[in-house]
Short mmCIF file of C-alpha atoms in Angstrom, two decimals:
data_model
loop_
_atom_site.label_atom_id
_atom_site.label_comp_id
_atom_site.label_asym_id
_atom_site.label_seq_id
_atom_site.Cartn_x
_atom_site.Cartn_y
_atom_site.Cartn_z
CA UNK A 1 107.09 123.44 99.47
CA UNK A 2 104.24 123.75 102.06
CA UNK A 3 103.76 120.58 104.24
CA UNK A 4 101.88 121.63 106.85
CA UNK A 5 98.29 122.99 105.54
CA UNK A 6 95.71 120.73 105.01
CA UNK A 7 95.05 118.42 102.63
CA UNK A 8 92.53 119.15 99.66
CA UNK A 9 89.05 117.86 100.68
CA UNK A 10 88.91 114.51 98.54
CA UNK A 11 86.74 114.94 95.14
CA UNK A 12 83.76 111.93 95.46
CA UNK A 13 82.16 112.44 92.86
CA UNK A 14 85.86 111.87 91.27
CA UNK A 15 86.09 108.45 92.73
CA UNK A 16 84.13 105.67 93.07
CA UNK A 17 81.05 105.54 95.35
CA UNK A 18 81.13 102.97 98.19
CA UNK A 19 77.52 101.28 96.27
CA UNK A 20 78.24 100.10 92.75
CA UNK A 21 75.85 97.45 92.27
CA UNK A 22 77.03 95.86 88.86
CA UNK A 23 80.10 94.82 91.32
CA UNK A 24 78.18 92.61 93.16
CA UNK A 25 80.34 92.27 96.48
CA UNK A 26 80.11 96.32 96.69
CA UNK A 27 76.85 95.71 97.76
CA UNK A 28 76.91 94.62 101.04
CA UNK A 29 80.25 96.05 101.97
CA UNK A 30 79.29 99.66 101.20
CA UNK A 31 77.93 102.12 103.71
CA UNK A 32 74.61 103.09 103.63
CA UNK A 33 75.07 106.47 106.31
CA UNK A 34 76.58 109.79 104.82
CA UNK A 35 80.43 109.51 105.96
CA UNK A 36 81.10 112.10 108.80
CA UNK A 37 83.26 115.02 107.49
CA UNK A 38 86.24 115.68 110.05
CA UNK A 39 88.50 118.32 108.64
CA UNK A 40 92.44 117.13 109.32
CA UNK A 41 93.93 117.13 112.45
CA UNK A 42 97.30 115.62 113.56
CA UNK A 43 96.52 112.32 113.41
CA UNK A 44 95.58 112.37 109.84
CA UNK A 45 98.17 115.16 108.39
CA UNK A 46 101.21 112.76 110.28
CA UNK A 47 101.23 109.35 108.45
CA UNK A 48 104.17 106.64 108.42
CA UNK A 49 107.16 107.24 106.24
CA UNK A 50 109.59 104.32 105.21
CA UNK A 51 113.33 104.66 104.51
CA UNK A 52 115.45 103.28 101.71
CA UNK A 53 116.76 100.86 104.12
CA UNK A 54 113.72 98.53 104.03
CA UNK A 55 114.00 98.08 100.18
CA UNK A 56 116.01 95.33 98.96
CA UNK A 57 117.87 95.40 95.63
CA UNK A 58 115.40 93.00 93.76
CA UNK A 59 111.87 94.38 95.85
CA UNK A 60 111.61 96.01 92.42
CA UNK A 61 112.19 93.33 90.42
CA UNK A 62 109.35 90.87 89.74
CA UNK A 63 111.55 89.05 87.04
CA UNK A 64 114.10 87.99 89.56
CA UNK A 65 112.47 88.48 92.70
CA UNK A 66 110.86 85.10 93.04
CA UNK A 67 113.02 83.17 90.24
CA UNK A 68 113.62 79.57 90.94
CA UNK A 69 115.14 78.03 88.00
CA UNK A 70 115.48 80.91 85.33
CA UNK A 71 113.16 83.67 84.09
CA UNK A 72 109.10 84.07 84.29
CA UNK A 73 107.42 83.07 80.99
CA UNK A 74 105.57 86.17 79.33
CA UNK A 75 106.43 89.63 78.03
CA UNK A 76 108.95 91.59 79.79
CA UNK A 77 107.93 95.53 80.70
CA UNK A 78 109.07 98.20 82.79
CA UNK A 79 106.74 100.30 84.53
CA UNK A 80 107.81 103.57 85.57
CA UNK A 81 106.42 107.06 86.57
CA UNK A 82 106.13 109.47 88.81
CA UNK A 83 104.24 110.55 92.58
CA UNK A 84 102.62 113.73 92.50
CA UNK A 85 100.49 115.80 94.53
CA UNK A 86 97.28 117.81 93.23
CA UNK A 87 99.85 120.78 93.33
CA UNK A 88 102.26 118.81 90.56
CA UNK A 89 105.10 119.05 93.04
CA UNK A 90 106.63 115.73 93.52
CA UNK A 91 106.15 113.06 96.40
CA UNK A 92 109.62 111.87 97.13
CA UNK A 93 109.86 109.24 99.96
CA UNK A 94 106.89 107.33 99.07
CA UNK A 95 106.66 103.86 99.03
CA UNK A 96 104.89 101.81 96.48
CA UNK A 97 103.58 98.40 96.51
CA UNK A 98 102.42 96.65 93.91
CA UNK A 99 100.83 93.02 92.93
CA UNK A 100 99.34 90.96 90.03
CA UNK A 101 98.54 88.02 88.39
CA UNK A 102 100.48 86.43 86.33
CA UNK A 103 101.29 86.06 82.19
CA UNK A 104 98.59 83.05 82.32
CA UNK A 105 95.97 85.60 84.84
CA UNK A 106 96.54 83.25 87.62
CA UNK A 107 97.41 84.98 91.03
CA UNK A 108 99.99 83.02 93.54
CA UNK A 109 97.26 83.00 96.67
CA UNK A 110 96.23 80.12 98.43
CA UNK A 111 92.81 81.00 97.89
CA UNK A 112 92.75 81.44 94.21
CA UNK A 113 91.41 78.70 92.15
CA UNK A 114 91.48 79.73 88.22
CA UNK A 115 92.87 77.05 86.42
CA UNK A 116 95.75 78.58 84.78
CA UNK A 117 98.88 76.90 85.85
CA UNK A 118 100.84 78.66 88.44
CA UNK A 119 104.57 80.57 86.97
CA UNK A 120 107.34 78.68 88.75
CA UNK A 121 109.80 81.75 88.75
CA UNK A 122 107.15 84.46 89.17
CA UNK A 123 105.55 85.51 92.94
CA UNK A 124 103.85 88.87 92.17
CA UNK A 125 105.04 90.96 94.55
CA UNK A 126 107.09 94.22 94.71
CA UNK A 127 107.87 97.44 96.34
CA UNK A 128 109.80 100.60 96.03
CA UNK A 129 110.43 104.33 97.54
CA UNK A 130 110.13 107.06 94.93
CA UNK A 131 113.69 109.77 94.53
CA UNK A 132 113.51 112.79 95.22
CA UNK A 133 111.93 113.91 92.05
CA UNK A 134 108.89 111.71 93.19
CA UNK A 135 110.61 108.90 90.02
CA UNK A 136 109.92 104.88 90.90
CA UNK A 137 110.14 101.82 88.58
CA UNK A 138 109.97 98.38 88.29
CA UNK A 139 110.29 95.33 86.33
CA UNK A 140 107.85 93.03 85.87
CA UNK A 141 106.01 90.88 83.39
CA UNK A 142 103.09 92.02 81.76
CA UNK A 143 99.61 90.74 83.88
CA UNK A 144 97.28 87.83 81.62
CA UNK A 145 93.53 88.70 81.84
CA UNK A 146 91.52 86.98 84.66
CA UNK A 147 88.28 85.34 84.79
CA UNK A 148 86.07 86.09 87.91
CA UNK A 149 82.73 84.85 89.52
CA UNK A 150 81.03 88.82 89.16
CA UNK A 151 78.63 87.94 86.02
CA UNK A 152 78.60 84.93 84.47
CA UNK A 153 81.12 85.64 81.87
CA UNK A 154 83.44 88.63 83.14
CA UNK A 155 87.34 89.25 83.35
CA UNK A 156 89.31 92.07 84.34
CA UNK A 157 91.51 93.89 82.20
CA UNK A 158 95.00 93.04 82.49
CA UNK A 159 96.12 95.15 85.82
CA UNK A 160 98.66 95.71 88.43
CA UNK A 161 97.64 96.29 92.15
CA UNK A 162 98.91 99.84 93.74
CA UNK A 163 98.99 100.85 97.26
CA UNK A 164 100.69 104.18 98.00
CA UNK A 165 101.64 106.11 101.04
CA UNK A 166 102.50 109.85 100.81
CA UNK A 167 103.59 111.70 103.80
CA UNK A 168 100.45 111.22 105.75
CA UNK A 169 97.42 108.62 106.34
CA UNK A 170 95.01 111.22 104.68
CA UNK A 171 96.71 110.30 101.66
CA UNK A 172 96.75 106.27 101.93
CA UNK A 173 95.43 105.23 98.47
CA UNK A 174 94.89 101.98 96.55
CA UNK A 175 94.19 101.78 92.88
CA UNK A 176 95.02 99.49 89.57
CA UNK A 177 96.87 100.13 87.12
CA UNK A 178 95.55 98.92 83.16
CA UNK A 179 97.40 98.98 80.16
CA UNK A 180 97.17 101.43 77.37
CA UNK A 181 94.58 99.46 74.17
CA UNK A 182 92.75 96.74 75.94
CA UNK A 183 89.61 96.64 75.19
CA UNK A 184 88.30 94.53 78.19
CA UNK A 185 89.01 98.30 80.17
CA UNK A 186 85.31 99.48 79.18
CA UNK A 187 83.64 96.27 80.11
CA UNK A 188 85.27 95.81 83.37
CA UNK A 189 82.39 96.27 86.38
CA UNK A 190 85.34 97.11 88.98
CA UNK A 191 86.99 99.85 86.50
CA UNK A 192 83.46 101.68 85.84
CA UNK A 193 82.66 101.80 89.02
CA UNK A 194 84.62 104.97 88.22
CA UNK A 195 81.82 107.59 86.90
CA UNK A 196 84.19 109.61 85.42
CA UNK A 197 85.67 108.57 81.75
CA UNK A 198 88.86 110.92 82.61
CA UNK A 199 88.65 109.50 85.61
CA UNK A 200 89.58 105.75 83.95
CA UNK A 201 91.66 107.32 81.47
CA UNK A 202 94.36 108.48 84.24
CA UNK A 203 94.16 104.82 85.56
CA UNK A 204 95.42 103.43 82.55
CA UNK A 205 99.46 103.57 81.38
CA UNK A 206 101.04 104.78 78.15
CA UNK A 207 102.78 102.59 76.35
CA UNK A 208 106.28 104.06 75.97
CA UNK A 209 108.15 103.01 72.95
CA UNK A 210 111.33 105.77 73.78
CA UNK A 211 112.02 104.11 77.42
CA UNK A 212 112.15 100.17 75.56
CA UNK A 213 114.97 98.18 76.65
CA UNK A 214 116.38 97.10 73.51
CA UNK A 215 115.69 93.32 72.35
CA UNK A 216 114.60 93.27 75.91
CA UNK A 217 111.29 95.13 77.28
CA UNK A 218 108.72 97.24 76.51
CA UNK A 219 107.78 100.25 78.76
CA UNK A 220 104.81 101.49 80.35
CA UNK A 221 104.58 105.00 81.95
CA UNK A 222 102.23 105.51 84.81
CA UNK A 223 102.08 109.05 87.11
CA UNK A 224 100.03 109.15 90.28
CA UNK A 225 98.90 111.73 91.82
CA UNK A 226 98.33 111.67 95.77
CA UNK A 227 96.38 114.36 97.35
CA UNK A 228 97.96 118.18 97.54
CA UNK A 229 97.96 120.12 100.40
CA UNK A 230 96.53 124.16 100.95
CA UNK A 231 99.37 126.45 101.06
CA UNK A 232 98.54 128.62 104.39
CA UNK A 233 97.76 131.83 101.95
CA UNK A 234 97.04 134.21 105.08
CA UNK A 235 97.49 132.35 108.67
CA UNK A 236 101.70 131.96 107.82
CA UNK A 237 102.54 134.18 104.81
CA UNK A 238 106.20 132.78 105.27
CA UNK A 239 105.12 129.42 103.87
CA UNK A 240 103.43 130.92 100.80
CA UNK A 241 103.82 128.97 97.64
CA UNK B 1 88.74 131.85 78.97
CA UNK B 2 89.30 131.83 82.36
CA UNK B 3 92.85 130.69 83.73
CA UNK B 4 93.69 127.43 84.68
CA UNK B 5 94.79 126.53 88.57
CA UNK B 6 96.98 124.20 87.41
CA UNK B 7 95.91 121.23 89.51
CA UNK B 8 95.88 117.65 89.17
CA UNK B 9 93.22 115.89 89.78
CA UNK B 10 94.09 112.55 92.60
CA UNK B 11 94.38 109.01 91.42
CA UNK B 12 91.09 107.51 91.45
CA UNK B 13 90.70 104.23 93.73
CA UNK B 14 90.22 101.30 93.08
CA UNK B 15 89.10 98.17 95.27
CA UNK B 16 92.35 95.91 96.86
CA UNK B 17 91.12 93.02 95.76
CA UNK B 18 90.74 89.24 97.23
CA UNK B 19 94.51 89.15 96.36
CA UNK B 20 95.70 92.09 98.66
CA UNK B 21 97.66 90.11 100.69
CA UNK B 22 100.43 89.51 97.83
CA UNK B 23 101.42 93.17 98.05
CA UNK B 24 100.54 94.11 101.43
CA UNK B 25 101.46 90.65 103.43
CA UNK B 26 103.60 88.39 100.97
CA UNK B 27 104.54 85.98 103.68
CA UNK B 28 101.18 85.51 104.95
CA UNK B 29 100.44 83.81 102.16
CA UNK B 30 103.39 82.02 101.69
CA UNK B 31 105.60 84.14 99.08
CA UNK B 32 108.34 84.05 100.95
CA UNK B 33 112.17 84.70 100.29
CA UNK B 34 110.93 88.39 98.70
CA UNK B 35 111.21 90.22 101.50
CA UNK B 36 111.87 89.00 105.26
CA UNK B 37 109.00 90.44 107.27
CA UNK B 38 106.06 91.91 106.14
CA UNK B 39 105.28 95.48 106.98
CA UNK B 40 103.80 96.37 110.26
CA UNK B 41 103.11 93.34 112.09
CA UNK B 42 105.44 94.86 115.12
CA UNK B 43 104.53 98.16 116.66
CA UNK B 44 105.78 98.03 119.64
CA UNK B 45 109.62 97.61 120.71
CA UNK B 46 110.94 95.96 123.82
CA UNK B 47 111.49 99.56 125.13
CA UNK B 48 108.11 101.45 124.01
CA UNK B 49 106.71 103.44 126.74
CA UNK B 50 103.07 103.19 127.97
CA UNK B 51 100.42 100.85 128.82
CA UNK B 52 100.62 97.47 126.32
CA UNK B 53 97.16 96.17 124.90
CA UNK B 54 95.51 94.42 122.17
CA UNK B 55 92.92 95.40 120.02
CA UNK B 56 91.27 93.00 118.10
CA UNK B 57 87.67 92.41 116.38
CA UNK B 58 85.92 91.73 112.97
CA UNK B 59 84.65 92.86 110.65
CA UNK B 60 80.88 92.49 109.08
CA UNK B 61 79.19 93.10 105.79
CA UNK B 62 75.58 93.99 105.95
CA UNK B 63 74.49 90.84 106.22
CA UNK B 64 76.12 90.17 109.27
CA UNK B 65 78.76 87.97 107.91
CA UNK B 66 82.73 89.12 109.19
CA UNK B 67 85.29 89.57 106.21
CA UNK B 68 87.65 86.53 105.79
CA UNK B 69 89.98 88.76 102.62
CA UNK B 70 89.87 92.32 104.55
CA UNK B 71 93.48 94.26 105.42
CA UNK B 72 93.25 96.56 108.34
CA UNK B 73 95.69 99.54 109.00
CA UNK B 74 95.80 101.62 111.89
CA UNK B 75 97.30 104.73 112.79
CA UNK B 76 98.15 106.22 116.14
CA UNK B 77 100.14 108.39 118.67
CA UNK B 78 102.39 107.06 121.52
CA UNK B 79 101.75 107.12 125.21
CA UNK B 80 102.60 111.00 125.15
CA UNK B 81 100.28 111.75 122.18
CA UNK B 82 103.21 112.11 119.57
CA UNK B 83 103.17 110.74 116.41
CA UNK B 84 105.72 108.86 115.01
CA UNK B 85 106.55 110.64 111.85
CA UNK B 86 108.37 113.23 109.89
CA UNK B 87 104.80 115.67 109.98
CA UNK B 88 104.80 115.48 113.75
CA UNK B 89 105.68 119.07 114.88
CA UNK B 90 105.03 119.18 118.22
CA UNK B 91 108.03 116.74 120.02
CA UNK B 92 109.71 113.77 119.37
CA UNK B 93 107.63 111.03 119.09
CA UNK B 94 108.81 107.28 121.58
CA UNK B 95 111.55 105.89 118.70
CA UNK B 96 110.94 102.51 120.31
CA UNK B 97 107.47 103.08 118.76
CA UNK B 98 106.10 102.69 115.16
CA UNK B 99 102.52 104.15 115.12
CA UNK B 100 101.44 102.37 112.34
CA UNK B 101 100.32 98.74 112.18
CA UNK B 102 99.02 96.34 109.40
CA UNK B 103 97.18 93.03 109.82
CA UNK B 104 95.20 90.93 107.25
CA UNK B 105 91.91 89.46 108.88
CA UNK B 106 91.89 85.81 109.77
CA UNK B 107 90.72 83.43 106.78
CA UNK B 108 89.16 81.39 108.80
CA UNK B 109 87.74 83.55 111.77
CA UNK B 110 87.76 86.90 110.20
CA UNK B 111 89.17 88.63 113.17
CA UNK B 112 92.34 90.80 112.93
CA UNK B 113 94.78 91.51 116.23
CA UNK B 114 97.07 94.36 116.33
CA UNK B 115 99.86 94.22 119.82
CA UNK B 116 100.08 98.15 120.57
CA UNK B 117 100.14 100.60 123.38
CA UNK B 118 97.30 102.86 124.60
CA UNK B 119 97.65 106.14 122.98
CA UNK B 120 98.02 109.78 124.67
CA UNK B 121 95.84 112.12 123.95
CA UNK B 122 96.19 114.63 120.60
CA UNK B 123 94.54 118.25 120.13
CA UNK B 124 91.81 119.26 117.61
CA UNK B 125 92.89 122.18 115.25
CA UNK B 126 91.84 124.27 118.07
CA UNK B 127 93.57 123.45 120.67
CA UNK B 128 90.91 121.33 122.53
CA UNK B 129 91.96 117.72 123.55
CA UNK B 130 90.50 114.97 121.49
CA UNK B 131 89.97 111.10 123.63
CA UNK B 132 92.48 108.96 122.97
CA UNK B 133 92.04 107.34 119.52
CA UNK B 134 93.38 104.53 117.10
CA UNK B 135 92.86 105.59 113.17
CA UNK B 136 91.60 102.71 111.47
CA UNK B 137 91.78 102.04 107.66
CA UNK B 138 89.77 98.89 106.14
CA UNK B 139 90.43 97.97 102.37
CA UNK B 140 89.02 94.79 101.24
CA UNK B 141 87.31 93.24 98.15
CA UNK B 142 84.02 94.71 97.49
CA UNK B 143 85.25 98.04 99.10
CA UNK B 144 86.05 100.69 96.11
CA UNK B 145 88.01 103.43 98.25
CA UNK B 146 89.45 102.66 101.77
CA UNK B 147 87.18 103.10 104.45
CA UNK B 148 88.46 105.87 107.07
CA UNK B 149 87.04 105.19 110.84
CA UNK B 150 88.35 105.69 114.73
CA UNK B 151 88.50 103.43 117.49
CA UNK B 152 87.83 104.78 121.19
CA UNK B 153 88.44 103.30 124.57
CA UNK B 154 85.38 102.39 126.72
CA UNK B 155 87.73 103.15 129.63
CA UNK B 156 87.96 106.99 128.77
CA UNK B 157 84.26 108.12 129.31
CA UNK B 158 85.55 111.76 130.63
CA UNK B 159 87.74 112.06 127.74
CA UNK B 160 84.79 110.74 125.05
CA UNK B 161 82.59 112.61 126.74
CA UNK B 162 84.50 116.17 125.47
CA UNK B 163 86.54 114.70 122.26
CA UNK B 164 85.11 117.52 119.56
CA UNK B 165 85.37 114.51 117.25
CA UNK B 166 82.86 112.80 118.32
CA UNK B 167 80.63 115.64 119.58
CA UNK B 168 80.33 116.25 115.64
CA UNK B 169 77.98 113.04 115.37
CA UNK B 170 74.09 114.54 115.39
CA UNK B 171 72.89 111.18 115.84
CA UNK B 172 73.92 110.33 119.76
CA UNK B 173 73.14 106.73 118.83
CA UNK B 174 75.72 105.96 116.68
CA UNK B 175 78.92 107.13 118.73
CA UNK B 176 79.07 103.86 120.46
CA UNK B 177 79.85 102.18 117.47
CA UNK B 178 83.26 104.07 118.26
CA UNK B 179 83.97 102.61 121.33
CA UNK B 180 85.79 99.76 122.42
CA UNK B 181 84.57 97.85 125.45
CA UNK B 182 88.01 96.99 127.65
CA UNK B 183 88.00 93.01 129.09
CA UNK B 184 91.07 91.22 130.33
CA UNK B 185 92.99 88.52 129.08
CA UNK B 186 95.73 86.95 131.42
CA UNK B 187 96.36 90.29 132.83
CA UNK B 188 96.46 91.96 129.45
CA UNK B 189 93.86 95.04 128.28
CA UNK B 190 91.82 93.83 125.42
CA UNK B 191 89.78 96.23 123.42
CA UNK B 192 87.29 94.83 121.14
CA UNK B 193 86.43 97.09 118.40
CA UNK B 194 84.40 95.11 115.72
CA UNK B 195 83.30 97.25 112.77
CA UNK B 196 80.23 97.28 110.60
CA UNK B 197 80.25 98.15 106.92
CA UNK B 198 76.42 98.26 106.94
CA UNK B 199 73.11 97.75 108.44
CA UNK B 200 71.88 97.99 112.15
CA UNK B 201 74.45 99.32 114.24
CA UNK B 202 76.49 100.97 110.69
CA UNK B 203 79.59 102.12 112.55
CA UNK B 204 80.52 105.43 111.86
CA UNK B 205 83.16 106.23 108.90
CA UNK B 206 84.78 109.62 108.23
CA UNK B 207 85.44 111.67 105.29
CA UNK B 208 88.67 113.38 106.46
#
């Protein structure tokens, strides 16, 4: 596997712009210059890599990771997948992070103010490293829809938070994860902010009724793929393909 | 039909959020008993070699108002210009040194602080030296894909003066917006590098 050519120039037009009016805080936090295109050097192609030793054995475990007095209230899913580069080659060593509301749609922040009551036994928060075959999961409970002050009567999609790091900073990437079926996807101003349908589509996770837990939890699979890097095709034959 | 390549296309982005903080910095806001210590609050080790300094600033939207919900990473050699992972090919980067460094903004104040070291110097592809340099990377809500910039020292004007980095930027005007004036507190280097998204003064952010 080539690690040291540069990383595919990121697709734009494949993500969202930095202006996407109908998300009304994108407006003044977007730039209005052209960014400055600076092929890699060192300091983006390095990047910090975590080991196993900073995960604890419930960091991927939102059903126990917070508990209190028992179990969270709401329905019980695994979400599992894989970390790929543009190449398909798996990202091993890369830690996840991930966040969301609650059953109910309310978030545990001190600064959130929705009215649905607050889970007890549920904090939101997890993290993992993927295997060596790029695999993660996690338990969780599945996210409630949440209300927001965007229009006057909009709510995002049920969603998990993302934030992945590859092997390098080039790479750094946050997203959301949505759930395979919910209508409220199409009608969310922060998901089509994406100008790409296909785009959406690989944002949103299969429902996977052959990894269930038995009289336990449903499963949801979600890939992600992380920016692939040029194999050196003439400068260093001996790293090839 | 022509043949496929094969590729994948990269996960889109989405924005972090007001609500980043629950991943990135659990016990900031007071979900504790997850995990101990949130990620990168410490960069530097009792042992670290180089110069110790602070960097600090804000950071505005276009109309001049600093983020209270952003998260700011940064990226960055040690005092010999190593970097502190498994990519680094060139040495062995300062073990008593992380590199990398995560801080939510102030709720109140909107300014972030990172404790770090002043970083060596790093080439270009080509060989040439590049000025001393902290990568910066600013998520926040409101902000679809992260936003990719540099912070320079306003003590290195030989070195800024031939970094190729930012002798790519056509309009002369807008390198300052790079560099970080250096002011003293209590005998410690302070660099203030405050960063606009927009507007008058629109510091400059890469596509690397």
């Amino acid at each position: 596997m080539s690690d040291q050519g540069s990383f595919y120039q990121r697709d734009r037009s494949w993500h969202p712009p930095a202006f996407t009016p109908q998300y009304k805080t994108s407006v003044l936090r977007s730039p209005q210059y052209p960014l400055l295109s600076l092929e890699n050097t060192v300091s983006e192609m390095t990047g910090p890599v975590f080991g196993h030793d900073r995960i604890g054995p419930l960091d991927n475990d939102l059903i126990r990771n917070y508990a209190k007095t028992g179990d969270p209230i709401g329905q019980r899913i695994i979400v599992y997948g894989r970390v790929l580069d543009e190449n398909a080659r798996p990202v091993p060593g890369a830690l996840l992070e991930f966040w969301q509301a609650n059953a109910g749609g309310r978030y545990r922040h001190k600064k959130e103010t929705y009215l649905a009551a607050i889970d007890p036994n549920f904090g939101g928060c997890g993290r993992t490293i993927t295997d060596q075959e790029g695999r993660y999961s996690f338990r969780t409970i599945k996210p409630g829809a949440y209300p927001w002050p965007n229009g006057v009567n909009d709510w995002r999609p049920a969603h998990i938070h993302f934030s992945v790091f590859g092997h390098a900073f080039a790479q750094r990437l946050i997203t959301q994860m949505y759930f395979e079926g919910d209508p409220m996807i199409w009608q969310c101003p922060i998901v089509t902010t994406i100008p790409d349908k296909a785009a959406i589509e690989q944002l949103i996770a299969a429902l996977d009724r052959n990894n269930t837990i038995h009289m336990d939890a449903l499963a949801y699979k979600f890939d992600i793929v992380l920016r692939g890097r040029r194999s050196t095709l003439f400068e260093n034959r001996q790293e090839g393909n | 039909m022509v043949q496929k390549l094969g590729q994948l296309k990269e996960s889109p982005s989405q924005t972090a959020g007001p609500y980043v903080h629950i991943g990135a910095t659990p016990n900031w806001v007071e979900i504790t008993g997850v995990w101990k210590e949130d990620l990168g609050l410490v960069l530097v080790g009792p042992e670290a070699k180089g110069e110790r300094i602070v960097v600090k600033g804000r950071i505005f939207d276009g109309s001049g108002t600093p983020l209270k919900d952003a998260l700011v990473e940064i990226w960055q050699a040690d005092a010999q210009g190593l970097y502190n992972s498994p990519q680094e090919r060139r040495g062995r980067a300062d073990p008593h040194f992380t590199g990398w460094g995560r801080q939510p903004v102030d709720g109140t104040t909107g300014e972030y602080r990172f404790e770090t070291i002043k970083p060596g110097r790093v080439p270009f592809p080509d060989g040439r030296l590049m000025a001393p340099h902290i990568t910066f990377w600013i998520v926040a809500r409101g902000i679809n894909i992260g936003l990719h910039t540099r912070m320079y020292f306003g003590d290195e004007e030989g070195a800024n003066a031939e970094c190729p980095v930012l002798a790519r930027i056509e309009h002369k005007v807008r390198v300052p917006t790079l560099i970080a004036p250096r002011s003293e507190e209590n005998g410690l280097a302070i660099y203030t590098f405050d960063i606009r998204l927009q507007g008058e003064k629109e510091t400059v952010f890469f596509d690397i």
